[in-house]
Amino acid sequence: MKKVKQSQQLENIDKLILKCLTLLKAREFDQALSIVNNILNEKSTQMNLIQKFGARITRLVALMALKKFKAANEEIKLSEQIINQMDNDNKENSLVKDGIGRLFSIKGAIQSAQGELEDAIVNYHHSLEIYETLNKKKSIFYQLDAIGWIKRAQGKLDEALKYFHKMLSLAEEIHEERYIAQAKFAIAFANFYKGDLDQATEQAQECLVLYEKLKHFRGLAAVYSIFGSIYRGRGEFDKSLEYYRKVLTIFNENLGIQQGVTHSYCYALRNIGWIYYYRNKIKKSIEYLREAVKAHKSLCESNNSIFDYDLIIFNLFLTLFAIEIDDFRQIEDSMEELSKFALKWPWADFFLKLGKAIILKNKQRAKYRFQAQQILEEIKDQKFDFQLEFEIQVNLCDSLLEELKYSGEEEILMEIQDLLNRISDVANKQRSITTLVTLYSLQSKLALIEGNAELSRKLLTKALKIAENKGLELLSKKLTAQQNQLFNQLEEWRALFIRNSKLQERIEFLNLKRYVTKAINEVLEKKFTPQTVEEKVTVHKEKKSCLVCKGEVERFNIYICPKCNSIYCNNCAQTLTTLENACWVCNAPIDSLKPIIPIQDHRKESKVKTLEKPKNPLKEDKNFSSN
């Protein structure tokens, strides 16, 4: 009779654990935790090891869902003690294996939140291996998703994409549209950060169709955010704002799901601020960033490295924006926040140093700019985000060019050469309209130190025209200032080369512009022209507007590329003919009677007056001769 009663009690425990699992699926976490606590506190029934383990894992899942991480860590230790007591037969039980898979997955989640990303990947892989033996495809999907996003956070985008594509294959295999949409969003996101806007557009569009069909508002908020970023990357800021505001609308009008879209909401606020920054509406940009910080602190998780990363970026941007209007209070507040994060997460010291470098580089005195250069040198090899990596390298290159101008030391040239190689590589992965403008500006500076003032001026004009057409008012302002400084810089380089003609010869030999030219060509080869995301139009065939200046073209003021039908006004077509004589879309010659002129060789064709070099009795340098 006693054995029968004991058996019935054990059977009841099995039913209660099963009930808890059902409650967890229904997101009734508090109720599930209450029941499982009663099971574990019951002293009269002797549970077997499998039941003890099942109860512990159920409690662990509930604690994680309720974000009680300290208690969850204790539960992990207790669960592992039970596993160590089991024999091999128990460990091979399918329910136990499933529990061990969950245990590894939860350990990975906690480590990821604490910034221990490599350890997290190891545990997610252990979980993945177990679920593969059980053929639990949805569980496999979630482990792939977790690993992929960690790889993305590490800046390993190609590796992230491999995991995201595996997710997509699995989702298509189980015919679940929600999973397919989730995988496509992840692929779109990674491709955006790689700079492959075409791939990002294609995957995001397919993802959007699925989420609209499913009426999945959380998914829609996420995909609207990525569309906003795609348009931002293309320089279509009005369209970008339209999508970001759709995210804000979902957040404000769907109170029941706000918690699920808080990250997309904060991300949209941040990027709206970023757009206003480029439009030189700095105070407005700061308002949006402050709102993003406020919303993130009140709505998102704390003590989580993934979410803290967003706050770190927000404060870094606030520092950058505040510098433009000398808002010293905001700079001080944001840097104080970055200091706190650097104490909390060792990896966050990178962002603190970057903030310091940005502040120092914008000071007038040379000693501060030199300090900024030292910091940039220190952090240039750390990888978090291609956009930040690109900005660090361009700023460091600027600093080195400035140092070269005053010191004339040849070893600086080798540092610049290495940096330009990196810039070319990163720009190819991070294609955006702002990247293109920055590259033209940098190429202009390199043309100047090679003595080709006319090419330098033309490249700056090209950058300025793109910036003005795209509404990049802050960049336009800075490019205009650069144009105004051109003559003074020319005189400074002339004085240096009078003192050190050997340095001039070395610069010519290295042909530094070729690195940036390669990056520009990479951008242009990707048909970096305005296009609507939904229709994926790559050239202006229906709208009769010039591809370069975006002005309307009329009947007698039009040039149409015979190869790809791209449209130019006569003025821009004529300008391009004198520059590279190549269509921006297909590279076909604009004037078929003339050869295509690679931009890096254009200085050889220039007939304008360039820098004069002190006469060398052995040879006459073409680059600095008067024509």
XYZ file of C-alpha atoms in Angstrom:
627
model
C 0.000 0.000 0.000
C 2.876 2.324 0.855
C 4.546 1.624 -2.518
C 1.302 2.378 -4.358
C 0.992 5.721 -2.540
C 4.640 6.572 -3.297
C 4.116 5.713 -6.977
C 1.006 7.902 -7.117
C 2.892 10.828 -5.543
C 5.679 10.504 -8.106
C 3.097 10.392 -10.894
C 1.491 13.564 -9.503
C 4.892 15.284 -9.524
C 5.314 14.362 -13.197
C 1.915 15.911 -13.926
C 2.763 19.061 -11.973
C 6.077 19.476 -13.827
C 4.220 19.006 -17.119
C 1.693 21.631 -16.001
C 4.546 24.037 -15.213
C 5.980 23.538 -18.696
C 2.556 24.318 -20.184
C 2.356 27.486 -18.071
C 5.808 28.532 -19.251
C 4.695 28.223 -22.874
C 1.676 30.388 -22.012
C 4.098 32.948 -20.433
C 2.525 32.444 -17.002
C 5.930 32.565 -15.363
C 4.947 33.533 -11.811
C 2.375 30.742 -11.575
C 4.824 28.173 -12.934
C 7.475 29.312 -10.446
C 5.016 29.046 -7.546
C 4.079 25.445 -8.424
C 7.650 24.282 -8.964
C 8.738 25.892 -5.668
C 6.038 23.850 -3.895
C 7.310 20.682 -5.594
C 10.900 21.298 -4.501
C 9.883 22.259 -0.958
C 7.798 19.127 -0.487
C 9.813 16.920 1.909
C 7.421 13.978 2.222
C 7.990 12.697 -1.325
C 11.300 11.246 -2.429
C 11.721 12.299 -6.075
C 14.033 10.390 -8.393
C 16.973 12.192 -10.056
C 15.142 12.714 -13.351
C 12.229 14.397 -11.549
C 14.546 16.540 -9.432
C 16.365 17.628 -12.556
C 13.103 18.342 -14.395
C 11.853 20.492 -11.514
C 15.162 22.379 -11.296
C 15.257 23.101 -15.044
C 11.620 24.254 -14.956
C 12.436 26.618 -12.106
C 15.524 27.850 -13.965
C 13.482 28.695 -17.087
C 10.903 30.575 -14.990
C 13.602 32.557 -13.157
C 15.258 33.539 -16.425
C 11.933 34.670 -17.894
C 11.361 36.824 -14.789
C 14.923 38.206 -15.106
C 15.952 36.920 -11.691
C 19.489 36.235 -12.836
C 21.167 35.838 -9.441
C 18.705 33.109 -8.433
C 19.072 31.569 -11.914
C 22.854 31.253 -11.430
C 22.281 29.376 -8.165
C 19.769 27.112 -9.910
C 22.333 26.285 -12.618
C 24.758 25.027 -9.945
C 22.067 22.864 -8.326
C 21.053 21.437 -11.724
C 24.669 20.569 -12.551
C 25.037 18.779 -9.194
C 22.081 16.546 -10.088
C 23.568 15.772 -13.525
C 26.811 14.693 -11.853
C 24.853 12.220 -9.725
C 23.198 10.573 -12.757
C 24.421 7.442 -14.478
C 24.774 7.263 -18.286
C 21.347 5.682 -18.735
C 19.673 8.622 -16.999
C 21.719 11.121 -18.999
C 20.580 9.488 -22.241
C 16.917 9.901 -21.279
C 15.385 12.198 -23.931
C 13.753 14.466 -21.311
C 17.036 14.785 -19.428
C 18.950 15.535 -22.640
C 16.392 18.206 -23.478
C 16.892 19.699 -20.004
C 20.679 19.674 -20.387
C 20.255 21.426 -23.745
C 18.206 24.131 -22.018
C 20.774 24.385 -19.244
C 23.604 25.074 -21.716
C 21.425 27.550 -23.602
C 20.558 29.494 -20.442
C 24.222 29.546 -19.364
C 25.003 31.009 -22.791
C 22.316 33.666 -22.372
C 23.640 34.736 -18.961
C 27.236 34.851 -20.217
C 26.150 36.850 -23.255
C 24.392 39.371 -20.998
C 27.574 39.684 -18.922
C 29.747 40.315 -21.990
C 31.461 36.872 -21.844
C 30.708 36.298 -25.526
C 33.207 33.536 -26.341
C 32.086 31.455 -23.339
C 28.480 32.035 -24.377
C 29.200 30.709 -27.881
C 30.748 27.555 -26.396
C 27.637 26.836 -24.316
C 25.251 27.586 -27.188
C 27.208 25.107 -29.306
C 26.881 22.445 -26.586
C 23.143 23.079 -26.561
C 23.025 22.945 -30.366
C 24.766 19.553 -30.456
C 22.287 18.078 -27.970
C 19.233 19.382 -29.833
C 20.639 18.023 -33.099
C 20.774 14.522 -31.578
C 17.144 14.963 -30.459
C 16.179 16.469 -33.863
C 14.389 19.347 -32.097
C 14.423 21.771 -34.998
C 12.869 24.766 -33.270
C 15.362 24.502 -30.426
C 18.178 24.232 -32.995
C 16.787 27.382 -34.646
C 17.037 29.397 -31.419
C 20.630 28.318 -30.735
C 21.646 29.320 -34.282
C 19.902 32.655 -33.755
C 21.723 33.306 -30.472
C 25.161 32.439 -31.910
C 24.513 34.513 -35.036
C 23.655 37.648 -33.049
C 26.755 37.251 -30.865
C 28.885 37.010 -34.022
C 27.151 40.159 -35.254
C 27.966 41.935 -31.952
C 31.608 40.889 -32.404
C 31.660 42.419 -35.891
C 32.107 38.960 -37.510
C 29.368 39.550 -40.047
C 30.263 36.815 -42.527
C 30.191 34.234 -39.733
C 26.899 35.677 -38.452
C 25.382 35.312 -41.916
C 26.333 31.618 -42.060
C 24.288 30.992 -38.905
C 21.392 33.152 -40.114
C 21.250 31.283 -43.444
C 21.202 27.970 -41.542
C 18.250 29.379 -39.577
C 16.456 30.216 -42.810
C 16.998 26.721 -44.252
C 15.658 25.186 -41.040
C 12.662 27.536 -40.955
C 11.767 26.655 -44.550
C 12.127 22.982 -43.698
C 9.560 23.200 -40.874
C 7.284 25.516 -42.925
C 6.836 28.137 -40.196
C 6.364 31.641 -41.637
C 7.184 33.379 -38.348
C 10.547 31.615 -38.214
C 11.217 32.352 -41.900
C 10.510 36.045 -41.270
C 12.798 36.067 -38.223
C 15.648 34.511 -40.206
C 15.193 36.900 -43.128
C 15.250 39.870 -40.766
C 18.539 38.661 -39.260
C 20.033 38.251 -42.762
C 18.819 41.730 -43.768
C 20.301 43.254 -40.594
C 23.720 41.640 -41.072
C 23.828 42.601 -44.752
C 23.007 46.204 -43.870
C 25.980 46.357 -41.519
C 28.129 44.733 -44.193
C 27.101 47.557 -46.489
C 25.328 45.264 -48.960
C 22.180 47.371 -49.220
C 20.781 45.414 -52.173
C 20.804 42.117 -50.255
C 19.489 43.845 -47.135
C 16.642 45.337 -49.190
C 15.680 42.021 -50.773
C 15.559 40.106 -47.481
C 13.807 42.940 -45.600
C 11.131 43.210 -48.294
C 10.363 39.470 -48.066
C 10.383 39.715 -44.280
C 7.949 42.659 -44.392
C 5.460 40.712 -46.532
C 5.456 37.851 -44.007
C 5.074 40.050 -40.925
C 2.232 41.996 -42.567
C 0.498 38.726 -43.371
C 0.968 37.502 -39.789
C -0.010 40.924 -38.316
C 3.099 40.569 -36.173
C 3.648 44.087 -34.792
C 6.928 43.319 -33.025
C 8.332 41.976 -36.259
C 6.971 44.938 -38.202
C 8.643 47.391 -35.818
C 11.980 45.624 -36.325
C 11.702 45.471 -40.117
C 10.583 49.116 -40.363
C 13.750 50.000 -38.442
C 15.933 48.143 -40.913
C 14.163 49.834 -43.844
C 14.836 53.182 -42.183
C 18.509 52.274 -41.941
C 18.679 51.093 -45.566
C 17.238 54.387 -46.790
C 19.570 56.269 -44.430
C 22.499 54.383 -45.950
C 21.350 55.416 -49.433
C 21.026 59.038 -48.360
C 17.225 59.049 -48.835
C 16.609 60.738 -45.490
C 12.944 61.707 -45.946
C 12.043 58.103 -46.733
C 14.229 56.930 -43.857
C 12.391 59.194 -41.408
C 9.077 57.872 -42.711
C 10.016 54.314 -41.707
C 11.512 55.257 -38.354
C 8.308 57.143 -37.523
C 6.299 54.015 -38.339
C 8.218 52.335 -35.507
C 7.307 55.182 -33.143
C 3.655 54.830 -34.182
C 3.601 51.089 -33.451
C 5.118 51.751 -30.025
C 2.696 54.550 -29.130
C -0.480 52.906 -30.464
C 0.016 49.300 -29.272
C 0.414 49.511 -25.521
C 0.053 45.751 -25.066
C 3.268 44.973 -26.960
C 5.419 47.958 -25.964
C 7.812 45.789 -23.990
C 8.473 43.719 -27.104
C 9.330 46.691 -29.315
C 11.302 48.888 -26.908
C 14.617 48.113 -28.598
C 13.262 49.030 -32.041
C 11.725 52.190 -30.540
C 15.009 53.340 -28.967
C 16.916 52.397 -32.148
C 14.498 54.536 -34.225
C 14.894 57.531 -31.878
C 18.671 57.238 -32.086
C 18.688 57.115 -35.881
C 16.247 60.002 -36.271
C 18.738 61.983 -34.176
C 21.556 60.791 -36.447
C 19.680 62.050 -39.528
C 19.104 65.468 -37.980
C 22.809 65.580 -37.125
C 23.737 65.125 -40.782
C 21.170 67.790 -41.665
C 23.003 70.156 -39.300
C 20.005 70.409 -36.966
C 22.158 69.604 -33.975
C 19.835 70.682 -31.146
C 17.036 68.578 -32.582
C 19.360 65.594 -32.981
C 20.389 65.893 -29.315
C 16.722 65.998 -28.250
C 16.067 62.661 -29.977
C 19.204 61.072 -28.522
C 18.260 62.202 -25.018
C 14.796 60.716 -25.487
C 16.402 57.466 -26.678
C 18.563 57.334 -23.524
C 15.570 58.099 -21.288
C 13.369 55.455 -22.960
C 16.152 52.858 -22.876
C 16.841 53.354 -19.161
C 13.157 53.094 -18.233
C 12.059 50.345 -20.639
C 15.013 48.079 -21.437
C 17.048 45.676 -19.344
C 19.810 46.842 -17.070
C 22.962 44.883 -16.194
C 22.950 43.388 -19.655
C 25.933 43.960 -21.928
C 23.882 43.719 -25.124
C 21.439 46.425 -24.005
C 24.138 48.507 -22.319
C 25.961 48.526 -25.668
C 23.056 50.592 -27.061
C 23.305 53.107 -24.209
C 27.048 53.363 -24.774
C 26.502 54.169 -28.469
C 23.796 56.718 -27.545
C 26.200 58.533 -25.208
C 29.027 58.408 -27.741
C 26.747 60.013 -30.339
C 25.607 62.626 -27.821
C 29.266 63.534 -27.277
C 29.840 63.807 -31.025
C 26.711 65.920 -31.571
C 27.338 68.220 -28.604
C 30.835 69.054 -29.869
C 29.299 70.691 -32.953
C 27.487 73.325 -30.840
C 29.945 73.521 -27.906
C 27.396 72.064 -25.480
C 29.992 71.406 -22.787
C 27.456 70.274 -20.169
C 26.168 67.538 -22.491
C 29.725 66.495 -23.367
C 30.596 66.218 -19.670
C 27.415 64.264 -18.820
C 27.851 61.806 -21.706
C 31.532 61.207 -20.960
C 30.680 60.574 -17.303
C 28.185 57.912 -18.425
C 30.812 56.326 -20.679
C 33.239 56.265 -17.720
C 30.679 54.353 -15.621
C 30.166 51.781 -18.377
C 33.949 51.380 -18.770
C 34.167 50.461 -15.064
C 31.259 48.033 -15.424
C 32.316 46.355 -18.698
C 36.056 46.236 -19.565
C 35.293 46.199 -23.324
C 33.459 49.563 -22.975
C 36.813 51.309 -22.371
C 37.152 51.401 -26.185
C 34.165 53.762 -26.447
C 35.397 55.953 -23.597
C 38.739 56.357 -25.369
C 37.022 57.078 -28.680
C 34.946 59.791 -27.000
C 38.097 61.355 -25.539
C 39.810 61.252 -28.934
C 36.867 62.985 -30.635
C 36.894 65.752 -28.014
C 40.673 66.271 -28.223
C 40.729 66.254 -32.032
C 38.249 69.126 -32.100
C 40.414 71.367 -29.892
C 42.551 74.070 -31.501
C 45.923 73.432 -29.870
C 48.256 71.011 -31.626
C 49.148 69.182 -28.387
C 45.519 68.090 -27.911
C 45.241 66.913 -31.499
C 48.442 64.923 -30.993
C 46.906 63.291 -27.895
C 43.832 62.430 -29.971
C 46.098 60.824 -32.566
C 47.787 58.695 -29.894
C 44.416 57.426 -28.642
C 43.212 56.646 -32.171
C 46.443 54.700 -32.800
C 45.772 52.723 -29.625
C 42.200 51.698 -30.529
C 42.389 51.396 -34.327
C 42.676 47.585 -34.285
C 39.622 46.986 -32.070
C 36.524 45.876 -33.986
C 32.982 46.590 -32.816
C 31.219 48.211 -35.716
C 32.330 48.891 -39.300
C 30.984 52.455 -39.136
C 33.065 53.272 -36.058
C 36.077 51.479 -37.494
C 35.825 53.569 -40.668
C 35.507 56.849 -38.726
C 38.510 56.006 -36.545
C 40.682 55.228 -39.558
C 39.651 58.344 -41.508
C 40.229 60.599 -38.466
C 43.596 58.987 -37.813
C 44.580 59.424 -41.459
C 43.664 63.124 -41.200
C 45.848 63.448 -38.098
C 48.793 61.715 -39.771
C 48.519 63.948 -42.852
C 48.599 66.958 -40.542
C 51.674 65.565 -38.761
C 53.365 64.835 -42.085
C 52.785 68.410 -43.233
C 54.691 69.806 -40.257
C 57.319 67.132 -39.605
C 58.068 65.822 -43.114
C 59.083 62.445 -41.627
C 58.930 59.711 -44.265
C 57.979 56.943 -41.827
C 54.595 58.631 -41.394
C 53.927 57.837 -45.060
C 54.087 54.108 -44.327
C 51.534 54.504 -41.531
C 49.268 56.437 -43.886
C 49.678 53.788 -46.576
C 48.661 51.042 -44.126
C 45.650 53.073 -42.966
C 44.482 53.766 -46.520
C 44.595 50.050 -47.243
C 42.367 49.443 -44.210
C 40.033 52.290 -45.170
C 39.587 50.801 -48.633
C 38.746 47.405 -47.143
C 36.290 48.743 -44.549
C 34.602 51.121 -47.007
C 33.917 48.163 -49.274
C 32.064 46.493 -46.405
C 30.292 49.625 -45.170
C 28.858 51.262 -48.282
C 26.751 54.323 -47.600
C 26.317 57.746 -49.136
C 28.190 59.361 -46.235
C 31.058 56.899 -46.766
C 31.227 57.915 -50.430
C 31.354 61.632 -49.575
C 34.052 61.016 -46.951
C 36.128 59.035 -49.454
C 35.985 61.830 -52.035
C 37.055 64.319 -49.357
C 39.992 62.121 -48.324
C 40.961 61.506 -51.947
C 40.984 65.277 -52.439
C 43.495 65.698 -49.624
C 45.727 63.004 -51.107
C 45.578 64.667 -54.531
C 46.661 67.885 -52.830
C 49.773 66.410 -51.222
C 50.688 64.939 -54.626
C 50.588 68.463 -55.991
C 47.465 68.233 -58.143
C 45.457 71.172 -56.849
C 42.968 71.115 -59.716
C 42.057 67.458 -59.200
C 41.823 68.115 -55.456
C 39.375 70.953 -56.097
C 37.285 68.852 -58.515
C 37.040 65.954 -56.072
C 35.962 68.300 -53.299
C 33.360 69.811 -55.617
C 32.081 66.328 -56.415
C 31.793 65.492 -52.714
C 30.072 68.802 -52.031
C 27.538 68.303 -54.840
C 26.579 64.842 -53.522
C 26.310 66.171 -49.963
C 24.136 69.101 -51.032
C 21.874 66.954 -53.215
C 21.352 64.486 -50.376
C 20.677 67.130 -47.733
C 23.881 66.330 -45.819
C 24.111 69.892 -44.591
C 26.701 69.267 -41.877
C 29.025 67.527 -44.335
C 28.384 70.321 -46.861
C 29.414 72.889 -44.259
C 32.635 71.007 -43.480
C 33.456 70.450 -47.151
C 32.939 74.157 -47.863
C 35.387 74.978 -45.062
C 37.827 72.469 -46.566
C 37.455 74.174 -49.949
C 38.217 77.552 -48.392
C 41.376 76.142 -46.787
C 42.595 74.604 -50.032
C 44.868 77.470 -51.086
C 46.492 77.767 -47.657
C 47.104 74.028 -47.531
C 48.639 74.192 -50.991
C 51.129 76.807 -49.816
C 51.972 74.744 -46.729
C 52.741 71.649 -48.830
C 54.767 73.785 -51.253
C 56.921 75.022 -48.355
C 57.431 71.453 -47.099
C 58.541 70.163 -50.498
C 60.961 73.076 -50.922
C 62.554 71.878 -47.679
C 62.314 68.173 -48.520
C 62.150 67.284 -52.216
C 62.917 63.632 -51.399
C 59.629 63.372 -49.504
C 57.766 64.635 -52.568
C 59.325 61.909 -54.724
C 58.406 59.297 -52.147
C 54.758 60.475 -52.107
C 54.596 60.270 -55.889
C 56.047 56.776 -55.877
C 53.519 55.479 -53.328
C 50.534 56.953 -55.272
C 48.435 56.964 -52.097
C 45.249 57.977 -53.923
C 44.955 54.553 -55.507
C 43.726 52.990 -52.259
C 40.853 55.426 -51.905
C 40.116 55.282 -55.633
C 39.711 51.532 -55.322
C 37.190 51.990 -52.507
C 35.261 54.618 -54.470
C 35.102 52.339 -57.484
C 33.836 49.528 -55.265
C 31.033 51.788 -54.047
C 30.146 52.983 -57.542
C 30.293 49.463 -58.991
C 27.520 48.532 -56.568
C 25.277 50.983 -58.442
C 25.173 53.404 -55.570
C 22.290 55.400 -56.991
C 19.042 56.508 -55.329
C 16.342 53.903 -55.545
C 13.043 53.033 -53.913
C 13.242 49.998 -51.675
C 9.928 48.486 -52.694
C 10.477 48.705 -56.441
C 14.263 48.151 -56.316
C 14.885 50.559 -59.190
C 18.602 50.949 -59.899
C 18.542 53.777 -62.447
C 16.217 56.670 -63.129
C 14.360 55.439 -66.191
C 10.881 56.690 -65.382
C 11.711 59.868 -63.466
C 13.408 62.304 -65.802
C 15.954 63.609 -63.322
C 19.727 63.786 -63.600
C 21.535 60.924 -61.877
C 24.232 63.311 -60.574
C 22.576 66.600 -59.587
C 18.975 65.231 -59.317
C 17.671 68.269 -61.228
C 14.854 67.812 -63.728
C 15.951 67.312 -67.326
C 14.071 68.597 -70.319
C 13.921 67.631 -73.920
C 16.985 69.544 -75.090
C 18.941 69.229 -71.849
C 19.365 65.481 -71.580
C 21.996 62.819 -72.110
C 20.910 59.140 -71.922
C 23.556 56.439 -71.503
C 23.236 54.152 -74.568
C 24.183 51.087 -72.514
C 22.038 51.314 -69.342
C 19.649 54.228 -70.082
C 20.806 56.274 -67.075
C 19.819 59.928 -67.433
C 22.102 62.962 -67.026
C 21.621 66.657 -67.699
C 23.981 67.966 -70.391
C 25.994 69.961 -67.864
C 26.737 66.953 -65.629
C 27.427 64.718 -68.633
C 29.951 67.244 -69.912
C 31.598 67.490 -66.469
C 31.869 63.703 -66.200
C 33.375 63.585 -69.692
C 36.214 65.857 -68.571
C 36.721 63.874 -65.352
C 36.543 60.130 -65.978
C 34.341 59.946 -69.086
C 32.386 57.037 -67.566
C 28.733 56.438 -66.701
C 28.264 56.202 -62.923
C 26.109 53.086 -63.284
C 27.641 50.887 -65.991
C 31.053 52.583 -66.600
C 30.359 52.905 -70.344
C 32.110 55.905 -71.965
C 29.976 59.059 -72.115
C 31.887 60.360 -75.124
C 32.547 57.313 -77.316
C 35.332 59.152 -79.169
C 37.362 59.553 -75.989
C 38.908 56.906 -73.714
C 37.707 56.259 -70.159
C 40.069 58.041 -67.761
C 40.617 56.211 -64.428
C 40.315 58.840 -61.711
C 43.750 58.000 -60.305
C 45.382 58.790 -63.680
C 43.453 61.977 -64.264
C 46.225 64.174 -62.918
C 48.328 63.187 -65.919
C 45.710 64.698 -68.218
C 45.335 67.926 -66.271
C 46.467 71.005 -68.188
C 46.008 73.395 -65.279
C 48.756 74.974 -63.281
C 49.903 72.826 -60.341
C 52.577 73.155 -57.682
C 56.036 74.206 -58.743
C 58.891 72.094 -57.514
C 62.470 73.295 -57.072
C 64.329 72.301 -60.201
C 66.225 69.082 -59.964
C 69.321 68.989 -62.203
C 68.798 65.268 -62.900
C 65.100 65.283 -63.849
C 62.019 67.440 -64.181
C 59.063 66.274 -62.086
C 55.881 66.399 -64.181
C 53.567 66.549 -61.219
C 54.901 69.858 -59.947
C 55.743 71.567 -63.230
C 53.932 74.615 -64.604
C 52.101 73.865 -67.843
